[in-house]
Amino acid sequence: MIDPERLLSSRAKSVDGSGIRRAFQLGARLIDPINLSIGQPDFAVPKLLCDATVEAIRNGRNGYTMTGGADDLRQSISSYVSSDVGWDMTSSDASDLLVTSGTSGALLLAFMVLCDAGCEAIVPDPWFVVYPTLGPMTGTTIVPCDTYDDFRMTAARVEPLITDRTKIVLINSPGNPTGVVLTDDEMRDLADLCVSRGIMLVSDEIYDLFTFADGRSDSGPSPSPARYTQDMLLIRGFGKTYGCTGWRMGWAAGPSWLISEMGKFQQYSFVCAPSMAQAGLVGAFDIDMSETLNLFERRRNMVREILGPVTDISDCRGAFYSFVKVPEHLGMTGTAFSELAIEQKVVTIPGGVFSSRDTHIRLSFACQDDKLRKGLEILRDLM
Ligand code: PMP
């Protein structure tokens, strides 16, 4: 007789996948909900990219690509990295770049090749939900870095957590679930700290293009530690910024000793990123997304205007999330408040899903303006 209890690994049993799923399930039962829980862009994929992807299927780009990625996309990413962060990306067949199955794919591969059981990785608290699960999936001990109340994962907060077992410091800016964007100085300090202590700084920059004007210095690019060192792992993706999360496209750039090991594991797991999506995204960096960025910035302002007078909101300068404190006078956890909001048909995610504390809710403003306004007004009234 099959006994799942005996067959399932302790690795699988130690991961609780219920947090976000529970919010989805509660929301799914509602008729016409105001859904502020979704980390999925609410705009259409640029037509040029859709056409190029369909064309790629028609033109036969349906087989495996090289594990590292198709040449035309690698060229395109390499020149973008060189112009954006100034790295010397040698040539398209060099192992300083790996096209991955989403940024999640890149994160998993990085942990697999860097960490043995007992190694430590410092991650932000609050975190993106995948980060703590990288622990049981790879045997790594996850060390949360408490970033309350300003949600800045600074070198000063990271340094006391470093031990001789620390292999990775993982940062995420603009951040999920807070939208907080680290400054250039904070990035430089993190880069200096990690390089001087011989630790791999892994920078998850999936929202880099969604950095608002007040998150950029001198209207330059989104701050990145990659402008201060090439001895780090830079991870970015296409899913959020071009609205194609289901195409599963990301990439990682970094030292060739690390990228080539990640490529080795990719070859024996994901094999390659989806071939037609690779072909379809070659022209992505030439597409002007500023209108979408402006739209998200206006929505961020709406969140500040409506909820700012009644509670504390994370200093969101990028991505499309706000981490909103449940006012203390309510005496409620994030979970209890989210459940109360669901009774009014507003779906958010309790902060406890992203953190060791359950004092906040995450709301996503990847939601049409009129619904967002209505949802925010309901939350304000509840607060
Ligand atoms: N990192 C962060 C911070 C994210 O928010 C997400 C998606 N929600 C990912 C990584 C995973 O992205 P992908 O779909 O490219 O795997």
XYZ file of C-alpha atoms and ligand atoms in Angstrom:
399
model
C 0.000 0.000 0.000
C 1.239 3.507 -0.835
C 1.904 5.520 2.311
C 2.563 9.162 1.379
C 3.796 9.832 4.907
C 6.627 7.315 4.392
C 7.333 8.332 0.803
C 7.399 12.099 1.093
C 10.763 13.637 1.920
C 11.235 15.611 5.101
C 12.293 18.399 2.730
C 8.800 18.465 1.228
C 7.099 18.119 4.576
C 9.013 21.023 6.057
C 7.675 23.549 3.532
C 4.291 25.103 4.188
C 2.802 26.328 0.923
C -0.486 27.434 2.372
C -0.077 31.193 2.971
C -0.709 32.784 -0.410
C -2.853 29.852 -1.544
C -5.212 30.466 1.369
C -5.688 34.107 0.321
C -6.364 32.973 -3.263
C -8.866 30.361 -2.110
C -10.720 32.841 0.076
C -10.738 35.356 -2.793
C -11.873 32.748 -5.328
C -15.104 32.212 -3.392
C -16.064 35.888 -3.692
C -18.232 37.275 -6.474
C -16.601 40.353 -8.028
C -13.809 40.712 -5.433
C -11.370 43.618 -5.301
C -8.244 41.602 -5.640
C -5.176 43.385 -4.289
C -3.293 40.157 -3.659
C -1.841 39.371 -7.038
C 1.823 39.626 -8.034
C 0.902 39.459 -11.690
C 1.092 42.619 -13.846
C -2.336 43.757 -15.058
C -1.143 45.071 -18.441
C -0.861 43.274 -21.768
C 2.470 41.927 -22.980
C 3.819 44.403 -25.586
C 2.516 43.352 -29.009
C 5.972 43.299 -30.523
C 7.065 40.634 -28.046
C 3.919 38.545 -28.568
C 4.339 38.704 -32.344
C 8.007 37.792 -32.128
C 7.218 34.791 -29.900
C 4.435 33.492 -32.157
C 6.703 34.027 -35.141
C 9.447 32.059 -33.387
C 7.111 29.075 -32.990
C 6.093 29.309 -36.643
C 9.727 29.580 -37.692
C 10.654 26.398 -35.894
C 12.413 27.701 -32.798
C 10.801 24.928 -30.808
C 13.680 22.673 -29.914
C 16.188 22.827 -27.074
C 18.521 25.795 -27.068
C 22.017 25.706 -25.616
C 21.719 25.466 -21.824
C 23.158 28.973 -21.473
C 20.559 30.405 -23.826
C 20.136 31.202 -27.512
C 22.863 33.385 -29.012
C 20.638 36.267 -30.097
C 19.091 36.679 -26.640
C 22.470 36.298 -24.936
C 23.873 39.081 -27.133
C 20.935 41.281 -26.298
C 21.206 40.705 -22.520
C 24.991 41.074 -22.571
C 24.889 44.465 -24.218
C 22.130 45.553 -21.854
C 24.191 44.498 -18.815
C 27.259 46.281 -20.165
C 25.360 49.496 -20.760
C 23.293 49.340 -17.561
C 25.859 48.335 -14.934
C 29.089 48.690 -16.882
C 30.215 45.050 -16.703
C 32.604 43.735 -19.250
C 30.509 40.946 -20.728
C 33.119 39.232 -22.822
C 31.387 37.391 -25.638
C 28.090 35.675 -26.207
C 29.496 32.184 -25.685
C 31.338 33.026 -22.458
C 29.971 31.620 -19.228
C 29.272 34.933 -17.535
C 25.563 34.769 -18.382
C 22.886 32.108 -18.003
C 19.373 32.452 -19.405
C 17.125 30.743 -16.847
C 13.576 29.473 -16.378
C 12.366 32.546 -14.538
C 14.287 34.322 -11.832
C 13.121 31.541 -9.498
C 15.142 29.120 -11.620
C 18.235 31.276 -11.241
C 17.782 31.552 -7.459
C 17.413 27.810 -7.016
C 20.466 27.052 -9.164
C 22.551 29.598 -7.249
C 21.661 28.031 -3.908
C 22.266 24.533 -5.268
C 25.773 25.303 -6.427
C 26.858 27.481 -3.500
C 25.406 25.850 -0.402
C 25.963 22.538 1.330
C 23.897 21.431 4.309
C 24.668 23.716 7.210
C 25.723 26.683 5.087
C 23.924 29.933 5.817
C 22.201 32.458 3.576
C 21.111 35.829 4.924
C 17.790 36.967 3.454
C 15.572 39.954 4.195
C 12.664 39.744 6.623
C 10.102 40.469 5.209
C 11.023 38.242 2.291
C 9.776 37.113 -1.111
C 8.019 33.795 -0.365
C 10.504 31.671 -2.294
C 13.514 32.738 -0.166
C 12.801 30.720 2.994
C 11.891 27.634 0.962
C 15.339 27.710 -0.683
C 16.540 26.544 2.739
C 14.822 23.150 2.901
C 15.092 22.699 -0.866
C 18.892 22.940 -0.769
C 19.804 22.181 2.857
C 20.807 25.797 3.478
C 20.109 27.452 6.835
C 18.165 30.628 6.150
C 19.123 33.532 8.415
C 16.496 36.288 8.304
C 17.711 39.880 8.509
C 15.148 41.911 10.426
C 14.545 45.082 8.391
C 11.575 46.520 10.354
C 10.402 49.322 10.427
C 11.947 50.910 7.364
C 12.537 47.645 5.456
C 16.076 48.566 4.412
C 18.488 45.637 4.274
C 21.622 47.646 4.959
C 25.209 46.474 5.456
C 24.917 47.547 9.119
C 22.001 45.130 9.610
C 23.635 42.319 7.647
C 27.121 42.407 9.173
C 26.247 41.107 12.675
C 24.550 38.076 11.076
C 27.646 36.932 9.180
C 29.382 33.791 10.459
C 32.039 31.557 8.959
C 29.191 29.472 7.510
C 27.663 32.382 5.563
C 27.809 31.776 1.815
C 25.111 34.079 0.454
C 23.642 37.475 1.214
C 20.441 37.752 -0.806
C 18.985 41.191 -1.409
C 15.889 42.278 -3.321
C 15.436 45.854 -4.488
C 12.863 47.053 -5.477
C 11.523 44.679 -2.868
C 8.619 42.293 -2.666
C 6.548 42.726 -0.437
C 7.553 46.312 0.455
C 8.476 48.143 -2.775
C 11.462 49.625 -0.900
C 14.399 50.587 -3.130
C 17.909 50.688 -1.639
C 20.070 53.708 -2.449
C 23.323 53.670 -4.417
C 25.266 54.180 -1.174
C 23.488 51.275 0.517
C 24.241 49.076 -2.496
C 27.913 50.061 -2.479
C 28.210 49.268 1.236
C 26.631 45.835 0.728
C 28.938 45.113 -2.212
C 32.012 46.173 -0.169
C 30.920 44.118 2.850
C 30.317 40.926 0.872
C 33.458 41.170 -1.238
C 35.624 41.906 1.822
C 34.153 38.928 3.724
C 34.311 36.546 0.741
C 30.525 36.087 0.562
C 28.424 35.909 -2.599
C 26.051 38.841 -2.838
C 23.006 37.693 -4.806
C 20.880 40.587 -6.003
C 17.340 39.718 -7.075
C 16.412 42.669 -9.286
C 13.337 41.280 -10.980
C 11.577 44.664 -10.593
C 14.532 46.800 -11.743
C 12.648 48.536 -14.571
C 9.806 49.317 -12.165
C 11.792 51.800 -10.115
C 9.957 55.106 -9.787
C 11.610 58.488 -10.262
C 12.121 58.920 -6.488
C 13.929 55.552 -6.283
C 16.525 56.554 -8.871
C 19.352 58.965 -8.201
C 19.511 61.809 -10.763
C 16.868 59.992 -12.821
C 19.518 57.350 -13.561
C 18.948 53.595 -13.565
C 17.679 51.580 -10.592
C 20.406 51.311 -7.907
C 22.339 48.021 -8.091
C 25.416 46.637 -6.305
C 26.538 45.510 -9.763
C 27.780 49.055 -10.351
C 30.365 48.510 -7.574
C 31.546 44.943 -8.136
C 31.432 42.191 -10.722
C 32.100 39.620 -7.963
C 28.415 39.038 -7.318
C 25.415 37.366 -8.874
C 22.981 39.647 -10.664
C 19.549 38.095 -11.252
C 16.863 39.766 -13.323
C 13.867 38.647 -15.311
C 11.382 39.530 -18.006
C 8.157 38.299 -16.391
C 7.145 41.279 -14.275
C 8.442 44.117 -16.387
C 6.921 42.919 -19.671
C 3.866 41.234 -18.141
C 4.843 37.715 -19.270
C 5.329 35.855 -15.978
C 4.071 32.606 -17.513
C 6.775 32.603 -20.161
C 9.229 31.719 -17.358
C 12.129 33.880 -18.436
C 14.986 35.194 -16.322
C 18.737 35.447 -16.389
C 21.750 35.479 -14.125
C 25.075 37.195 -14.737
C 28.190 36.891 -12.609
C 31.630 35.327 -12.270
C 32.169 32.568 -14.808
C 33.183 29.988 -12.131
C 29.713 30.384 -10.646
C 27.662 30.749 -13.821
C 29.272 27.687 -15.384
C 28.369 25.560 -12.327
C 24.796 26.881 -12.453
C 24.742 26.007 -16.150
C 25.829 22.469 -15.297
C 22.863 22.015 -12.960
C 20.500 23.710 -15.394
C 21.538 21.211 -18.033
C 20.430 18.363 -15.745
C 17.223 19.996 -14.481
C 15.474 22.780 -16.423
C 17.675 21.973 -19.495
C 17.050 25.407 -21.024
C 14.652 28.322 -20.746
C 11.615 28.109 -23.085
C 12.960 28.406 -26.636
C 10.150 30.447 -28.216
C 10.142 32.927 -25.335
C 13.900 33.332 -25.646
C 13.480 34.200 -29.319
C 10.519 36.472 -28.625
C 12.297 38.559 -25.995
C 15.397 39.472 -27.999
C 13.983 42.957 -28.647
C 12.620 43.502 -25.110
C 15.235 46.011 -23.960
C 14.335 48.358 -26.850
C 10.711 48.622 -25.738
C 9.727 51.777 -23.917
C 7.811 50.789 -20.768
C 7.736 54.306 -19.295
C 3.983 54.704 -19.704
C 3.392 51.568 -17.605
C 5.936 52.741 -15.070
C 4.148 56.100 -14.784
C 0.836 54.319 -14.313
C 2.251 52.273 -11.434
C 3.786 55.376 -9.899
C 0.384 57.111 -9.957
C -1.160 54.084 -8.283
C 1.561 54.116 -5.635
C 0.668 57.765 -5.008
C -2.994 56.774 -4.670
C -2.048 54.223 -1.971
C -0.115 56.918 -0.099
C -2.921 59.474 -0.376
C -5.678 57.161 0.803
C -3.931 55.034 3.447
C -1.170 57.461 4.504
C -3.443 59.437 6.881
C -4.554 56.287 8.773
C -1.453 54.086 9.023
C 2.248 53.485 8.249
C 3.060 52.371 4.714
C 6.400 51.075 3.456
C 8.383 53.673 1.524
C 7.505 52.103 -1.810
C 9.606 53.484 -4.681
C 9.391 50.550 -7.037
C 7.654 47.242 -7.896
C 3.894 47.229 -7.337
C 3.470 46.391 -3.680
C 2.893 48.307 -0.487
C 3.436 46.769 2.924
C 0.831 48.389 5.106
C 0.817 48.275 8.904
C -2.355 47.173 10.644
C -2.941 50.130 13.007
C -2.065 49.137 16.556
C -5.319 50.494 17.998
C -7.139 47.684 16.168
C -5.208 45.084 18.180
C -5.261 42.708 15.200
C -2.705 40.554 13.410
C -2.176 40.916 9.672
C -4.038 37.626 9.237
C -7.052 38.797 11.244
C -7.155 42.099 9.367
C -6.928 40.409 5.940
C -9.829 38.171 6.934
C -11.837 41.209 7.985
C -11.055 42.871 4.630
C -12.169 39.748 2.764
C -15.588 40.113 4.400
C -15.723 43.432 2.508
C -14.530 41.641 -0.651
C -11.030 43.130 -0.561
C -8.326 40.482 -0.949
C -4.855 41.236 0.463
C -2.133 38.953 1.845
C -1.258 38.838 5.552
C 2.252 40.059 6.368
C 2.919 36.794 8.225
C 3.160 35.034 4.855
C 6.273 37.125 4.131
C 7.760 37.515 7.562
C 8.380 36.208 11.070
C 5.962 38.965 12.169
C 2.289 39.248 11.327
C 1.760 42.963 11.777
C 1.154 44.108 8.194
C -0.718 43.289 5.004
C 0.723 43.285 1.499
C -1.306 44.909 -1.168
C -0.508 44.779 -4.825
C -1.489 47.708 -6.996
C -1.357 45.678 -10.183
C -5.093 46.318 -10.291
C -7.259 48.668 -12.392
C -7.443 52.208 -10.949
C -11.165 52.306 -10.107
C -11.038 48.979 -8.270
C -7.847 49.948 -6.503
C -9.403 53.214 -5.279
C -12.496 51.404 -4.063
C -10.409 48.750 -2.281
C -8.179 51.344 -0.646
C -11.190 53.297 0.600
C -12.613 50.158 2.177
C -9.265 49.390 3.857
C -9.010 52.994 5.074
C -12.473 52.810 6.606
C -11.623 49.512 8.305
C -8.475 51.101 9.742
N 11.864 37.423 -7.007
C 10.890 38.224 -6.553
C 11.229 39.281 -5.579
C 9.563 38.043 -6.990
O 8.596 38.841 -6.523
C 9.274 37.006 -7.914
C 7.891 36.743 -8.426
N 6.833 37.120 -7.649
C 10.326 36.196 -8.326
C 11.601 36.432 -7.874
C 10.081 35.026 -9.248
O 9.956 35.464 -10.527
P 9.857 34.490 -11.781
O 8.419 34.445 -12.138
O 10.697 35.160 -12.827
O 10.408 33.183 -11.379
